[in-house]
mmCIF file of C-alpha atoms in Angstrom:
data_model
loop_
_atom_site.group_PDB
_atom_site.id
_atom_site.type_symbol
_atom_site.label_atom_id
_atom_site.label_comp_id
_atom_site.label_asym_id
_atom_site.label_seq_id
_atom_site.Cartn_x
_atom_site.Cartn_y
_atom_site.Cartn_z
ATOM 1 C CA MET A 1 -82.105 182.378 71.746
ATOM 2 C CA THR A 2 -78.644 183.026 71.776
ATOM 3 C CA PHE A 3 -76.616 183.496 68.612
ATOM 4 C CA PRO A 4 -72.801 183.058 67.975
ATOM 5 C CA THR A 5 -71.208 186.692 68.181
ATOM 6 C CA PRO A 6 -67.239 185.849 67.269
ATOM 7 C CA LEU A 7 -66.708 189.386 65.554
ATOM 8 C CA LEU A 8 -68.564 191.582 67.855
ATOM 9 C CA ASP A 9 -66.513 189.242 70.796
ATOM 10 C CA THR A 10 -63.286 189.062 69.012
ATOM 11 C CA ARG A 11 -63.761 193.253 68.681
ATOM 12 C CA LEU A 12 -64.614 193.500 72.200
ATOM 13 C CA ALA A 13 -61.406 191.497 73.322
ATOM 14 C CA ARG A 14 -59.418 193.875 71.074
ATOM 15 C CA GLU A 15 -60.795 197.047 73.190
ATOM 16 C CA LYS A 16 -60.463 195.317 75.957
ATOM 17 C CA GLU A 17 -56.322 194.151 75.337
ATOM 18 C CA LYS A 18 -55.825 198.530 73.791
ATOM 19 C CA ASN A 19 -57.593 199.574 77.095
ATOM 20 C CA GLU A 20 -55.258 197.592 79.851
ATOM 21 C CA ALA A 21 -51.857 198.843 77.605
ATOM 22 C CA ASP A 22 -53.883 202.549 77.153
ATOM 23 C CA ARG A 23 -54.296 202.319 81.643
ATOM 24 C CA GLN A 24 -50.519 200.577 81.843
ATOM 25 C CA ARG A 25 -49.157 203.581 79.966
ATOM 26 C CA LEU A 26 -50.975 206.144 81.553
ATOM 27 C CA LEU A 27 -50.227 204.926 84.713
ATOM 28 C CA SER A 28 -46.884 204.796 84.058
ATOM 29 C CA SER A 29 -46.477 208.110 82.480
ATOM 30 C CA ALA A 30 -48.649 209.672 85.476
ATOM 31 C CA LEU A 31 -46.163 208.093 88.092
ATOM 32 C CA GLU A 32 -43.286 209.604 85.839
ATOM 33 C CA TRP A 33 -44.878 213.089 85.277
ATOM 34 C CA LEU A 34 -45.199 212.985 89.404
ATOM 35 C CA GLN A 35 -41.572 212.314 89.705
ATOM 36 C CA THR A 36 -39.859 214.689 87.892
ATOM 37 C CA HIS A 37 -42.374 217.622 87.972
ATOM 38 C CA GLY A 38 -44.262 217.106 91.540
ATOM 39 C CA ALA A 39 -41.887 218.996 93.629
ATOM 40 C CA THR A 40 -42.614 222.491 91.291
ATOM 41 C CA TYR A 41 -46.145 222.111 93.187
ATOM 42 C CA GLY A 42 -45.568 220.604 96.486
ATOM 43 C CA ILE A 43 -46.392 217.612 95.895
ATOM 44 C CA THR A 44 -44.144 214.530 97.769
ATOM 45 C CA HIS A 45 -46.801 212.199 98.350
ATOM 46 C CA GLY A 46 -50.107 211.112 97.174
ATOM 47 C CA TYR A 47 -52.366 209.061 95.832
ATOM 48 C CA ILE A 48 -53.689 207.594 92.374
ATOM 49 C CA PHE A 49 -57.153 206.088 92.486
ATOM 50 C CA GLY A 50 -59.978 204.750 90.795
ATOM 51 C CA SER A 51 -60.301 203.102 86.642
ATOM 52 C CA VAL A 52 -56.525 203.799 86.469
ATOM 53 C CA VAL A 53 -55.483 201.269 89.340
ATOM 54 C CA GLU A 54 -58.243 198.670 88.549
ATOM 55 C CA PRO A 55 -57.617 196.433 85.329
ATOM 56 C CA GLY A 56 -60.517 195.707 83.727
ATOM 57 C CA ARG A 57 -62.208 198.719 84.308
ATOM 58 C CA PHE A 58 -60.132 201.862 82.726
ATOM 59 C CA THR A 59 -61.870 202.832 79.318
ATOM 60 C CA GLN A 60 -61.530 205.255 76.350
ATOM 61 C CA THR A 61 -63.342 208.155 78.625
ATOM 62 C CA SER A 62 -61.861 207.551 81.937
ATOM 63 C CA ASP A 63 -59.714 209.856 83.470
ATOM 64 C CA ILE A 64 -56.633 209.899 86.128
ATOM 65 C CA ASP A 65 -57.329 210.024 89.594
ATOM 66 C CA ILE A 66 -54.581 211.682 91.982
ATOM 67 C CA ALA A 67 -55.435 212.877 95.218
ATOM 68 C CA VAL A 68 -52.950 214.880 97.561
ATOM 69 C CA ASP A 69 -52.173 215.596 101.088
ATOM 70 C CA THR A 70 -49.645 218.577 100.448
ATOM 71 C CA TRP A 71 -49.274 221.514 97.612
ATOM 72 C CA LYS A 72 -48.863 224.543 96.963
ATOM 73 C CA THR A 73 -51.591 227.240 97.047
ATOM 74 C CA GLY A 74 -52.476 227.782 94.305
ATOM 75 C CA ASP A 75 -51.660 225.241 92.130
ATOM 76 C CA ILE A 76 -53.861 222.181 91.775
ATOM 77 C CA CYS A 77 -55.138 223.918 88.508
ATOM 78 C CA GLY A 78 -52.051 224.144 87.299
ATOM 79 C CA LEU A 79 -51.116 220.530 88.213
ATOM 80 C CA MET A 80 -54.439 219.601 86.686
ATOM 81 C CA GLY A 81 -54.091 221.513 83.633
ATOM 82 C CA TYR A 82 -50.444 220.362 82.794
ATOM 83 C CA LEU A 83 -50.592 216.430 83.658
ATOM 84 C CA SER A 84 -53.670 216.582 81.178
ATOM 85 C CA LEU A 85 -51.721 218.191 78.399
ATOM 86 C CA HIS A 86 -48.917 215.694 78.855
ATOM 87 C CA LEU A 87 -51.524 212.932 79.233
ATOM 88 C CA ASN A 88 -53.515 213.896 76.855
ATOM 89 C CA ARG A 89 -56.371 212.481 79.431
ATOM 90 C CA ASP A 90 -58.575 215.127 81.637
ATOM 91 C CA VAL A 91 -57.175 214.654 85.384
ATOM 92 C CA ASP A 92 -58.447 215.428 88.286
ATOM 93 C CA VAL A 93 -57.022 216.360 91.665
ATOM 94 C CA VAL A 94 -58.078 215.758 94.938
ATOM 95 C CA PRO A 95 -57.111 217.744 97.937
ATOM 96 C CA LEU A 96 -57.428 214.836 100.436
ATOM 97 C CA ASP A 97 -58.744 217.733 103.509
ATOM 98 C CA GLN A 98 -60.919 218.916 101.667
ATOM 99 C CA CYS A 99 -62.172 214.909 100.223
ATOM 100 C CA HIS A 100 -64.737 213.602 102.405
ATOM 101 C CA PHE A 101 -63.807 210.658 101.036
ATOM 102 C CA ALA A 102 -60.203 210.820 102.072
ATOM 103 C CA ASP A 103 -60.146 207.817 104.130
ATOM 104 C CA LYS A 104 -61.125 205.338 100.793
ATOM 105 C CA ILE A 105 -59.119 206.795 99.110
ATOM 106 C CA ARG A 106 -55.773 206.432 101.401
ATOM 107 C CA ARG A 107 -57.309 202.753 101.848
ATOM 108 C CA ILE A 108 -57.518 201.134 98.441
ATOM 109 C CA GLY A 109 -55.396 204.278 96.442
ATOM 110 C CA MET A 110 -52.124 203.703 94.853
ATOM 111 C CA PRO A 111 -49.569 205.875 97.282
ATOM 112 C CA TRP A 112 -47.311 207.452 95.392
ATOM 113 C CA SER A 113 -44.136 209.256 96.894
ATOM 114 C CA VAL A 114 -40.509 210.988 95.449
ATOM 115 C CA ASN A 115 -38.562 208.015 96.439
ATOM 116 C CA ASP A 116 -40.593 205.031 95.259
ATOM 117 C CA SER A 117 -38.807 204.041 92.345
ATOM 118 C CA LEU A 118 -39.921 203.825 88.982
ATOM 119 C CA ASP A 119 -39.143 200.100 88.311
ATOM 120 C CA SER A 120 -41.027 198.414 90.511
ATOM 121 C CA PRO A 121 -43.602 196.409 88.289
ATOM 122 C CA GLN A 122 -46.464 195.885 91.385
ATOM 123 C CA LYS A 123 -46.640 199.876 90.772
ATOM 124 C CA LEU A 124 -47.842 199.702 87.906
ATOM 125 C CA THR A 125 -49.867 195.608 87.288
ATOM 126 C CA ASP A 126 -51.665 195.085 91.360
ATOM 127 C CA SER A 127 -54.779 194.480 91.325
ATOM 128 C CA GLY A 128 -55.435 194.992 94.990
ATOM 129 C CA ASP A 129 -56.123 191.518 95.391
#
């Protein structure tokens, strides 16, 4: 037996819209922070991956996942801390040379480089399809 749930449906639709707006805002903020401050931590390129780059998967409790090829020794925790404070969200930084699924991250993650333009609309909206 089914019954209509218009109030619940409306609430869930609003929550989905808010999550998507938060995802795009946080992705943009993370990219901007990496462009501005990444070199301080020895990072010139890497990948953003996980739910923050996949429309429809990001929730209120999602974190930001960043994979890096290079960084200054000992600064991974500092990078995670500063990014978490800036974004007001948990951030995981994964050194690719220590990651057993690095090839998958390189294949499906959103590449990032200090040479990238932040004005690219594809960077924020591309679902990878």
